[in-house]
């Protein structure tokens, strides 16, 4: 396994506090901010799904455990952050693992006060009585929703007595999303590391690919490398499709064998300290592209290069998409797949390009694989800024199984997508996933060499 460099420094408590203050600076003193954690979810009987806290909780304080609530209220001009956490409990800890408890939380996390989750109902109700507006994303944690609802029911009384009590609820997500959209230097380090691990996983999958191998076996290779190199695992279920499965955008049963002559498409990314990577590569199962496969592969690669080059400060967020579409349409006209002129081919209603390229060229990437951030704030395309991270992932899919369109025989069941993770910087696009090979020569020199 190639070295991927030292683990980056963890995000510091100072940085979490800067994030918190940025959010607080947009709030009113009589606001109460609540960031909830999702409940644990039963898989079957007494086995639970692997727990992951909400991205907003991870963003604002890095707390990973369930039964937690982040709360901020204003006291004489200063914002006070309280975190509710699972209590210390020897029996639970013997069975399920050690807990920091309130003592550990206050000592090591970027908060001012820590309480146990058992105190939630009393302390939160008390705090609600004193605020006017509750900033909370409802529907995520029913414990919290129920306490907030009770406060609204009771508020007419408390308003009459004390002149306080919650009058309105607002979702704080739009404000948090705007902060999360622009990544700090420390976040970029985590994301680069995540992309480096995912790149190594793709390289190992390429090496292990040969006719007859199961898609599920390559899934094992990918997920094994993710863990081996220190990520927590997948950021989303791996898409591992060979032959006609490569033409199904989100195929993820991964239960077929990879056969000689087919193209294999793998879309897989890991999560490192909460941050996602998202990489797609496509390669020939037998290690050698046919001429037809090369034609489509090189076209998608050229489209991707054009799209990456459009990831620059000041461009609209859909500039990469338009750049990719233009290259793909020109190429397919050249190859005789499209019999329209360029403008017609690109037309949203009747253009032939969308028969073979039916998705967008990318999305924001961060704590969520499809990360937060409005693409068209106020109806106008977002302008790219330094610190934004987006995927660039054009593709072409010739599914000969499709009844809706006649697939050109020469390209039957070729599905190609090439996806990288791109950071927008003052010096142009910085490809976080650049360790992952993608030229025809590079790929042919790696596939099947394990
Ligand atoms: Mn993607």
CSV table of C-alpha atoms and ligand atoms in Angstrom, one decimal:
chain,number,residue,atom,x,y,z
A,1,UNK,CA,0.0,0.0,0.0
A,2,UNK,CA,1.5,3.4,-1.0
A,3,UNK,CA,2.1,5.9,1.7
A,4,UNK,CA,-0.6,8.6,2.0
A,5,UNK,CA,1.3,10.9,4.3
A,6,UNK,CA,0.7,11.7,7.9
A,7,UNK,CA,-2.7,12.2,9.3
A,8,UNK,CA,-3.6,15.9,9.3
A,9,UNK,CA,-3.9,17.8,12.6
A,10,UNK,CA,-7.4,17.5,14.0
A,11,UNK,CA,-9.7,20.5,13.9
A,12,UNK,CA,-9.0,22.5,17.0
A,13,UNK,CA,-11.4,23.7,19.6
A,14,UNK,CA,-10.4,27.3,18.7
A,15,UNK,CA,-11.6,26.7,15.2
A,16,UNK,CA,-14.9,25.2,16.4
A,17,UNK,CA,-15.4,28.3,18.5
A,18,UNK,CA,-14.8,30.6,15.5
A,19,UNK,CA,-17.5,28.7,13.6
A,20,UNK,CA,-19.9,29.0,16.5
A,21,UNK,CA,-19.2,32.8,16.8
A,22,UNK,CA,-19.8,33.2,13.1
A,23,UNK,CA,-23.2,31.7,13.5
A,24,UNK,CA,-24.0,33.5,16.8
A,25,UNK,CA,-23.2,36.9,15.1
A,26,UNK,CA,-26.2,36.3,12.8
A,27,UNK,CA,-28.5,35.7,15.7
A,28,UNK,CA,-30.6,37.8,18.1
A,29,UNK,CA,-29.9,37.9,21.8
A,30,UNK,CA,-33.4,36.4,22.6
A,31,UNK,CA,-32.7,33.4,20.3
A,32,UNK,CA,-32.2,29.9,21.6
A,33,UNK,CA,-30.2,27.7,19.2
A,34,UNK,CA,-30.6,23.9,19.3
A,35,UNK,CA,-28.6,21.5,17.2
A,36,UNK,CA,-30.1,18.0,17.5
A,37,UNK,CA,-28.6,14.6,17.1
A,38,UNK,CA,-30.5,11.8,15.2
A,39,UNK,CA,-31.8,8.9,17.3
A,40,UNK,CA,-30.0,5.6,17.1
A,41,UNK,CA,-31.8,3.3,14.7
A,42,UNK,CA,-32.5,-0.4,15.2
A,43,UNK,CA,-31.3,-2.7,12.4
A,44,UNK,CA,-32.9,-5.8,13.8
A,45,UNK,CA,-33.7,-7.0,17.3
A,46,UNK,CA,-30.9,-5.5,19.5
A,47,UNK,CA,-28.5,-4.7,16.7
A,48,UNK,CA,-28.3,-1.0,15.7
A,49,UNK,CA,-27.2,0.7,12.5
A,50,UNK,CA,-23.7,2.3,12.8
A,51,UNK,CA,-24.3,5.7,14.4
A,52,UNK,CA,-23.3,8.9,12.9
A,53,UNK,CA,-24.1,12.3,14.4
A,54,UNK,CA,-25.6,15.1,12.4
A,55,UNK,CA,-23.2,17.0,10.2
A,56,UNK,CA,-24.2,20.3,11.9
A,57,UNK,CA,-23.3,18.8,15.3
A,58,UNK,CA,-20.0,17.7,13.9
A,59,UNK,CA,-19.4,21.1,12.3
A,60,UNK,CA,-20.1,23.1,15.4
A,61,UNK,CA,-18.5,21.1,18.1
A,62,UNK,CA,-17.2,17.7,16.8
A,63,UNK,CA,-19.4,15.6,19.2
A,64,UNK,CA,-19.9,12.2,17.7
A,65,UNK,CA,-22.1,10.3,20.2
A,66,UNK,CA,-25.9,9.9,20.2
A,67,UNK,CA,-28.3,11.3,22.8
A,68,UNK,CA,-26.7,14.7,22.5
A,69,UNK,CA,-28.0,18.3,22.0
A,70,UNK,CA,-26.0,21.4,21.3
A,71,UNK,CA,-27.7,24.5,22.8
A,72,UNK,CA,-26.6,28.2,22.7
A,73,UNK,CA,-28.3,31.0,24.6
A,74,UNK,CA,-27.2,34.6,25.3
A,75,UNK,CA,-26.3,35.8,28.7
A,76,UNK,CA,-25.7,39.5,29.0
A,77,UNK,CA,-24.2,39.8,25.6
A,78,UNK,CA,-22.2,36.6,25.6
A,79,UNK,CA,-23.2,33.4,23.9
A,80,UNK,CA,-23.1,30.3,26.2
A,81,UNK,CA,-22.8,26.9,24.7
A,82,UNK,CA,-24.2,23.9,26.5
A,83,UNK,CA,-23.9,20.3,25.4
A,84,UNK,CA,-26.1,17.5,26.6
A,85,UNK,CA,-24.4,14.1,26.5
A,86,UNK,CA,-24.9,10.5,27.6
A,87,UNK,CA,-24.1,10.2,31.3
A,88,UNK,CA,-21.2,8.1,32.6
A,89,UNK,CA,-22.7,4.7,33.3
A,90,UNK,CA,-20.4,1.8,34.2
A,91,UNK,CA,-22.8,-1.0,33.1
A,92,UNK,CA,-23.4,0.7,29.7
A,93,UNK,CA,-19.8,1.4,29.3
A,94,UNK,CA,-18.9,-2.3,30.0
A,95,UNK,CA,-21.3,-3.4,27.2
A,96,UNK,CA,-21.1,-0.6,24.7
A,97,UNK,CA,-17.9,1.4,25.2
A,98,UNK,CA,-16.5,4.2,27.2
A,99,UNK,CA,-18.3,7.5,27.4
A,100,UNK,CA,-16.7,10.9,28.0
A,101,UNK,CA,-19.7,11.9,30.1
A,102,UNK,CA,-20.4,15.5,31.1
A,103,UNK,CA,-17.0,15.7,32.9
A,104,UNK,CA,-15.1,14.6,29.7
A,105,UNK,CA,-17.2,16.9,27.5
A,106,UNK,CA,-16.5,20.0,29.4
A,107,UNK,CA,-12.8,19.2,29.6
A,108,UNK,CA,-12.1,18.4,26.0
A,109,UNK,CA,-14.9,19.8,23.8
A,110,UNK,CA,-15.4,23.5,22.7
A,111,UNK,CA,-18.3,24.2,25.0
A,112,UNK,CA,-19.0,26.2,28.2
A,113,UNK,CA,-21.4,23.9,30.0
A,114,UNK,CA,-22.1,20.2,29.9
A,115,UNK,CA,-25.1,18.3,31.2
A,116,UNK,CA,-26.4,14.8,30.9
A,117,UNK,CA,-29.1,14.0,28.5
A,118,UNK,CA,-31.3,13.0,31.4
A,119,UNK,CA,-31.4,16.6,32.5
A,120,UNK,CA,-32.5,17.7,29.0
A,121,UNK,CA,-36.2,18.0,29.7
A,122,UNK,CA,-35.9,20.3,32.7
A,123,UNK,CA,-33.0,22.4,31.6
A,124,UNK,CA,-34.3,22.9,28.0
A,125,UNK,CA,-37.8,23.7,29.2
A,126,UNK,CA,-36.4,26.3,31.5
A,127,UNK,CA,-34.3,27.9,28.8
A,128,UNK,CA,-37.2,27.9,26.3
A,129,UNK,CA,-39.3,29.9,28.7
A,130,UNK,CA,-36.7,32.7,28.5
A,131,UNK,CA,-36.3,32.9,24.7
A,132,UNK,CA,-38.5,34.5,22.0
A,133,UNK,CA,-37.3,32.6,19.0
A,134,UNK,CA,-36.2,28.9,18.8
A,135,UNK,CA,-33.7,28.1,16.1
A,136,UNK,CA,-34.1,24.4,15.5
A,137,UNK,CA,-34.4,22.0,12.6
A,138,UNK,CA,-37.6,20.1,13.6
A,139,UNK,CA,-38.3,16.5,12.6
A,140,UNK,CA,-34.8,15.2,13.4
A,141,UNK,CA,-35.2,14.4,17.1
A,142,UNK,CA,-38.6,13.8,18.5
A,143,UNK,CA,-37.4,14.2,22.2
A,144,UNK,CA,-36.4,17.8,21.4
A,145,UNK,CA,-39.4,18.5,19.2
A,146,UNK,CA,-41.8,17.4,22.0
A,147,UNK,CA,-40.1,19.6,24.6
A,148,UNK,CA,-40.2,22.6,22.2
A,149,UNK,CA,-43.8,21.9,21.4
A,150,UNK,CA,-44.7,21.8,25.1
A,151,UNK,CA,-43.0,25.2,25.5
A,152,UNK,CA,-45.2,26.6,22.7
A,153,UNK,CA,-48.3,25.3,24.4
A,154,UNK,CA,-47.3,26.7,27.7
A,155,UNK,CA,-45.9,30.0,26.4
A,156,UNK,CA,-49.2,31.9,26.5
A,157,UNK,CA,-49.1,31.4,30.3
A,158,UNK,CA,-45.5,32.3,30.7
A,159,UNK,CA,-45.8,35.3,28.4
A,160,UNK,CA,-48.7,36.6,30.5
A,161,UNK,CA,-46.7,36.1,33.7
A,162,UNK,CA,-43.2,37.0,32.7
A,163,UNK,CA,-43.4,38.5,29.2
A,164,UNK,CA,-41.2,35.8,27.8
A,165,UNK,CA,-41.6,32.4,26.0
A,166,UNK,CA,-41.1,31.2,22.5
A,167,UNK,CA,-43.1,33.0,19.8
A,168,UNK,CA,-41.5,31.5,16.6
A,169,UNK,CA,-39.4,28.7,15.3
A,170,UNK,CA,-36.9,29.0,12.6
A,171,UNK,CA,-34.6,26.5,10.9
A,172,UNK,CA,-31.0,27.6,11.4
A,173,UNK,CA,-29.8,25.4,8.5
A,174,UNK,CA,-29.6,28.1,5.8
A,175,UNK,CA,-27.2,30.1,8.0
A,176,UNK,CA,-25.1,27.0,8.9
A,177,UNK,CA,-25.1,25.8,5.3
A,178,UNK,CA,-23.6,29.1,4.1
A,179,UNK,CA,-20.8,28.6,6.7
A,180,UNK,CA,-20.2,25.0,5.7
A,181,UNK,CA,-20.1,25.8,2.0
A,182,UNK,CA,-16.7,27.6,2.4
A,183,UNK,CA,-14.1,25.2,3.8
A,184,UNK,CA,-11.3,26.3,6.1
A,185,UNK,CA,-7.7,25.3,5.7
A,186,UNK,CA,-8.1,22.6,8.4
A,187,UNK,CA,-11.3,21.2,6.7
A,188,UNK,CA,-9.4,21.1,3.4
A,189,UNK,CA,-6.7,19.0,5.0
A,190,UNK,CA,-9.2,16.5,6.2
A,191,UNK,CA,-10.9,16.4,2.8
A,192,UNK,CA,-7.6,15.9,1.0
A,193,UNK,CA,-6.8,13.0,3.3
A,194,UNK,CA,-10.2,11.5,2.7
A,195,UNK,CA,-9.6,11.8,-1.1
A,196,UNK,CA,-6.1,10.3,-0.8
A,197,UNK,CA,-7.5,7.2,1.0
A,198,UNK,CA,-10.2,6.8,-1.6
A,199,UNK,CA,-7.7,7.2,-4.4
A,200,UNK,CA,-5.7,4.3,-2.9
A,201,UNK,CA,-8.8,2.2,-2.7
A,202,UNK,CA,-9.6,2.7,-6.4
A,203,UNK,CA,-6.0,1.8,-7.3
A,204,UNK,CA,-6.3,-1.4,-5.4
A,205,UNK,CA,-9.6,-2.2,-7.0
A,206,UNK,CA,-7.9,-1.6,-10.4
A,207,UNK,CA,-5.0,-3.9,-9.6
A,208,UNK,CA,-7.4,-6.7,-8.5
A,209,UNK,CA,-9.7,-6.5,-11.5
A,210,UNK,CA,-9.7,-9.4,-13.8
A,211,UNK,CA,-12.4,-11.3,-15.8
A,212,UNK,CA,-14.5,-13.4,-13.5
A,213,UNK,CA,-14.1,-11.4,-10.3
A,214,UNK,CA,-17.3,-10.4,-8.5
A,215,UNK,CA,-18.4,-6.8,-8.1
A,216,UNK,CA,-18.9,-7.6,-4.4
A,217,UNK,CA,-15.2,-8.8,-4.2
A,218,UNK,CA,-14.0,-5.4,-5.5
A,219,UNK,CA,-16.4,-3.8,-3.0
A,220,UNK,CA,-14.5,-5.8,-0.3
A,221,UNK,CA,-11.2,-4.5,-1.6
A,222,UNK,CA,-12.5,-0.9,-1.6
A,223,UNK,CA,-14.0,-1.0,1.8
A,224,UNK,CA,-11.0,-2.8,3.2
A,225,UNK,CA,-8.6,-0.2,2.0
A,226,UNK,CA,-10.9,2.6,3.4
A,227,UNK,CA,-10.6,1.1,6.8
A,228,UNK,CA,-7.0,-0.1,6.5
A,229,UNK,CA,-5.9,3.5,5.8
A,230,UNK,CA,-7.8,4.9,8.8
A,231,UNK,CA,-11.1,6.3,7.5
A,232,UNK,CA,-14.3,5.3,9.3
A,233,UNK,CA,-15.6,3.6,6.1
A,234,UNK,CA,-17.9,4.5,3.3
A,235,UNK,CA,-19.3,7.9,2.8
A,236,UNK,CA,-22.2,6.3,0.7
A,237,UNK,CA,-22.8,2.8,-0.6
A,238,UNK,CA,-20.3,1.8,-3.2
A,239,UNK,CA,-21.4,1.7,-6.8
A,240,UNK,CA,-19.6,-1.2,-8.5
A,241,UNK,CA,-21.1,-2.0,-11.9
A,242,UNK,CA,-19.7,-4.0,-14.8
A,243,UNK,CA,-21.1,-4.2,-18.3
A,244,UNK,CA,-24.7,-3.0,-18.5
A,245,UNK,CA,-24.6,-2.3,-14.8
A,246,UNK,CA,-22.1,0.5,-15.5
A,247,UNK,CA,-24.9,2.3,-17.4
A,248,UNK,CA,-27.1,2.4,-14.3
A,249,UNK,CA,-26.2,5.6,-12.5
A,250,UNK,CA,-26.7,4.5,-8.9
A,251,UNK,CA,-26.4,0.7,-9.3
A,252,UNK,CA,-25.3,-0.6,-5.9
A,253,UNK,CA,-26.4,-4.3,-5.5
A,254,UNK,CA,-22.9,-5.2,-6.7
A,255,UNK,CA,-23.8,-8.8,-7.1
A,256,UNK,CA,-22.7,-9.5,-10.7
A,257,UNK,CA,-19.4,-10.9,-12.0
A,258,UNK,CA,-17.1,-8.7,-14.1
A,259,UNK,CA,-16.7,-10.3,-17.6
A,260,UNK,CA,-14.0,-10.1,-20.2
A,261,UNK,CA,-14.5,-7.2,-22.6
A,262,UNK,CA,-16.8,-5.2,-20.2
A,263,UNK,CA,-16.2,-1.7,-18.7
A,264,UNK,CA,-16.4,-1.6,-15.0
A,265,UNK,CA,-17.5,1.6,-13.3
A,266,UNK,CA,-16.7,2.2,-9.6
A,267,UNK,CA,-18.1,5.2,-7.7
A,268,UNK,CA,-16.8,5.0,-4.1
A,269,UNK,CA,-15.7,7.5,-1.5
A,270,UNK,CA,-14.8,7.3,2.2
A,271,UNK,CA,-15.5,9.4,5.2
A,272,UNK,CA,-12.5,10.7,7.1
A,273,UNK,CA,-13.2,12.5,10.5
A,274,UNK,CA,-16.7,13.2,9.1
A,275,UNK,CA,-15.5,14.5,5.7
A,276,UNK,CA,-16.5,12.7,2.5
A,277,UNK,CA,-14.6,12.0,-0.7
A,278,UNK,CA,-16.4,10.9,-3.8
A,279,UNK,CA,-14.4,9.4,-6.7
A,280,UNK,CA,-15.5,7.5,-9.8
A,281,UNK,CA,-13.3,5.7,-12.2
A,282,UNK,CA,-14.1,3.4,-15.1
A,283,UNK,CA,-11.8,0.8,-16.6
A,284,UNK,CA,-11.8,-2.3,-18.8
A,285,UNK,CA,-12.2,-5.5,-16.9
A,286,UNK,CA,-9.4,-7.2,-18.9
A,287,UNK,CA,-7.1,-4.2,-18.6
A,288,UNK,CA,-7.2,-3.2,-22.3
A,289,UNK,CA,-9.6,-0.7,-23.7
A,290,UNK,CA,-11.1,-1.6,-27.1
A,291,UNK,CA,-11.1,1.2,-29.7
A,292,UNK,CA,-14.8,1.9,-29.1
A,293,UNK,CA,-14.3,2.0,-25.3
A,294,UNK,CA,-11.3,4.3,-25.9
A,295,UNK,CA,-13.4,6.7,-28.0
A,296,UNK,CA,-16.0,7.2,-25.3
A,297,UNK,CA,-13.5,7.2,-22.4
A,298,UNK,CA,-11.3,9.8,-23.9
A,299,UNK,CA,-14.3,12.0,-24.7
A,300,UNK,CA,-15.5,11.8,-21.1
A,301,UNK,CA,-12.0,12.6,-19.9
A,302,UNK,CA,-11.7,15.6,-22.2
A,303,UNK,CA,-15.1,16.8,-20.9
A,304,UNK,CA,-13.9,16.3,-17.3
A,305,UNK,CA,-10.7,18.3,-18.0
A,306,UNK,CA,-12.7,21.1,-19.5
A,307,UNK,CA,-15.1,21.1,-16.5
A,308,UNK,CA,-12.3,21.1,-14.0
A,309,UNK,CA,-10.7,24.0,-15.7
A,310,UNK,CA,-13.9,25.9,-15.3
A,311,UNK,CA,-13.8,25.5,-11.5
A,312,UNK,CA,-12.3,29.0,-10.9
A,313,UNK,CA,-13.1,31.9,-8.6
A,314,UNK,CA,-15.8,34.1,-10.2
A,315,UNK,CA,-17.4,31.5,-12.5
A,316,UNK,CA,-21.0,30.5,-12.0
A,317,UNK,CA,-21.3,27.1,-10.3
A,318,UNK,CA,-22.8,25.6,-13.5
A,319,UNK,CA,-19.8,26.7,-15.6
A,320,UNK,CA,-18.2,23.2,-15.2
A,321,UNK,CA,-21.5,21.6,-16.3
A,322,UNK,CA,-21.8,23.7,-19.4
A,323,UNK,CA,-18.1,23.1,-20.3
A,324,UNK,CA,-18.6,19.3,-20.0
A,325,UNK,CA,-21.8,19.3,-21.9
A,326,UNK,CA,-20.3,21.2,-24.8
A,327,UNK,CA,-17.3,18.8,-25.1
A,328,UNK,CA,-19.5,15.8,-24.9
A,329,UNK,CA,-22.0,17.0,-27.4
A,330,UNK,CA,-19.3,18.0,-29.9
A,331,UNK,CA,-17.6,14.6,-29.4
A,332,UNK,CA,-20.8,12.6,-29.9
A,333,UNK,CA,-21.6,14.6,-33.1
A,334,UNK,CA,-18.1,13.8,-34.3
A,335,UNK,CA,-18.6,10.1,-33.5
A,336,UNK,CA,-21.9,10.1,-35.3
A,337,UNK,CA,-24.0,9.2,-32.2
A,338,UNK,CA,-25.8,12.6,-32.3
A,339,UNK,CA,-27.3,13.8,-35.6
A,340,UNK,CA,-28.1,17.4,-34.5
A,341,UNK,CA,-26.0,20.5,-34.6
A,342,UNK,CA,-24.3,21.7,-31.3
A,343,UNK,CA,-27.1,24.0,-30.2
A,344,UNK,CA,-29.8,21.4,-30.9
A,345,UNK,CA,-27.8,18.7,-29.2
A,346,UNK,CA,-27.5,20.8,-26.0
A,347,UNK,CA,-31.2,21.8,-26.0
A,348,UNK,CA,-32.9,20.9,-22.7
A,349,UNK,CA,-36.1,19.7,-24.4
A,350,UNK,CA,-35.1,17.9,-27.6
A,351,UNK,CA,-31.3,17.7,-27.4
A,352,UNK,CA,-29.9,14.2,-28.0
A,353,UNK,CA,-27.1,14.7,-25.4
A,354,UNK,CA,-29.4,14.0,-22.5
A,355,UNK,CA,-30.1,10.5,-23.8
A,356,UNK,CA,-26.5,9.6,-23.0
A,357,UNK,CA,-25.6,12.2,-20.3
A,358,UNK,CA,-28.6,12.6,-18.0
A,359,UNK,CA,-27.1,14.0,-14.8
A,360,UNK,CA,-25.4,17.1,-13.5
A,361,UNK,CA,-21.7,17.5,-13.6
A,362,UNK,CA,-21.2,17.9,-9.9
A,363,UNK,CA,-22.3,18.8,-6.4
A,364,UNK,CA,-20.9,20.4,-3.3
A,365,UNK,CA,-18.8,18.1,-1.1
A,366,UNK,CA,-18.0,18.3,2.6
A,367,UNK,CA,-19.3,16.7,5.7
A,368,UNK,CA,-22.1,15.3,3.5
A,369,UNK,CA,-21.3,13.7,0.2
A,370,UNK,CA,-24.1,15.8,-1.4
A,371,UNK,CA,-23.1,18.7,0.8
A,372,UNK,CA,-25.2,21.7,1.9
A,373,UNK,CA,-25.3,25.0,0.1
A,374,UNK,CA,-27.8,26.6,-2.2
A,375,UNK,CA,-26.8,26.3,-5.9
A,376,UNK,CA,-29.0,29.2,-6.9
A,377,UNK,CA,-29.4,31.7,-4.0
A,378,UNK,CA,-32.2,34.2,-4.8
A,379,UNK,CA,-32.6,32.5,-8.2
A,380,UNK,CA,-29.2,33.4,-9.4
A,381,UNK,CA,-26.4,30.9,-10.0
A,382,UNK,CA,-23.9,30.8,-7.2
A,383,UNK,CA,-20.5,32.3,-8.0
A,384,UNK,CA,-17.6,30.1,-7.1
A,385,UNK,CA,-15.3,31.3,-4.3
A,386,UNK,CA,-12.1,30.2,-2.7
A,387,UNK,CA,-12.6,27.3,-0.3
A,388,UNK,CA,-15.6,25.8,-2.0
A,389,UNK,CA,-15.3,22.1,-2.9
A,390,UNK,CA,-17.3,20.4,-5.6
A,391,UNK,CA,-17.2,17.2,-7.5
A,392,UNK,CA,-16.7,17.1,-11.3
A,393,UNK,CA,-18.2,14.0,-12.8
A,394,UNK,CA,-19.3,13.9,-16.4
A,395,UNK,CA,-20.2,10.6,-17.9
A,396,UNK,CA,-21.7,8.8,-20.9
A,397,UNK,CA,-24.0,5.8,-20.6
A,398,UNK,CA,-24.9,3.5,-23.5
A,399,UNK,CA,-27.3,1.0,-22.0
A,400,UNK,CA,-28.4,-1.3,-24.8
A,401,UNK,CA,-31.1,-2.7,-22.4
A,402,UNK,CA,-32.9,0.7,-22.5
A,403,UNK,CA,-36.3,0.6,-24.2
A,404,UNK,CA,-36.5,4.4,-24.5
A,405,UNK,CA,-33.7,5.0,-26.9
A,406,UNK,CA,-31.8,3.1,-29.6
A,407,UNK,CA,-28.2,2.5,-28.3
A,408,UNK,CA,-25.5,2.7,-31.0
A,409,UNK,CA,-24.3,-0.9,-31.5
A,410,UNK,CA,-20.6,0.1,-31.4
A,411,UNK,CA,-20.9,1.5,-27.9
A,412,UNK,CA,-23.3,-1.1,-26.5
A,413,UNK,CA,-23.2,-1.2,-22.6
A,414,UNK,CA,-20.3,1.2,-22.3
A,415,UNK,CA,-20.8,3.3,-19.2
A,416,UNK,CA,-18.1,5.8,-18.3
A,417,UNK,CA,-18.0,8.3,-15.5
A,418,UNK,CA,-14.9,10.0,-14.3
A,419,UNK,CA,-15.3,11.9,-11.0
A,420,UNK,CA,-12.8,14.0,-9.0
A,421,UNK,CA,-13.1,16.3,-6.0
A,422,UNK,CA,-12.0,19.8,-6.8
A,423,UNK,CA,-11.2,22.7,-4.4
A,424,UNK,CA,-11.6,26.2,-5.8
A,425,UNK,CA,-8.5,28.3,-4.9
A,426,UNK,CA,-7.2,31.7,-5.9
A,427,UNK,CA,-4.6,29.9,-8.0
A,428,UNK,CA,-7.2,27.8,-9.9
A,429,UNK,CA,-8.7,24.3,-9.4
A,430,UNK,CA,-6.9,22.0,-6.9
A,431,UNK,CA,-7.9,18.4,-7.5
A,432,UNK,CA,-8.0,16.8,-4.1
A,433,UNK,CA,-8.2,13.3,-5.7
A,434,UNK,CA,-5.3,13.7,-8.1
A,435,UNK,CA,-3.6,10.6,-6.8
A,436,UNK,CA,-6.3,8.5,-8.5
A,437,UNK,CA,-5.1,7.6,-12.1
A,438,UNK,CA,-7.3,8.4,-15.0
A,439,UNK,CA,-5.4,8.5,-18.3
A,440,UNK,CA,-5.9,5.5,-20.6
A,441,UNK,CA,-2.2,4.7,-20.4
A,442,UNK,CA,-2.1,4.9,-16.6
A,443,UNK,CA,-5.2,2.7,-16.2
A,444,UNK,CA,-4.0,0.1,-18.7
A,445,UNK,CA,-0.7,-0.1,-16.8
A,446,UNK,CA,-2.4,-0.8,-13.5
A,447,UNK,CA,-5.5,-3.0,-14.1
A,448,UNK,CA,-5.0,-6.6,-13.3
A,449,UNK,CA,-1.5,-6.3,-11.9
A,450,UNK,CA,-2.2,-7.6,-8.4
B,1,LIG,MN1,-20.6,12.5,-6.8
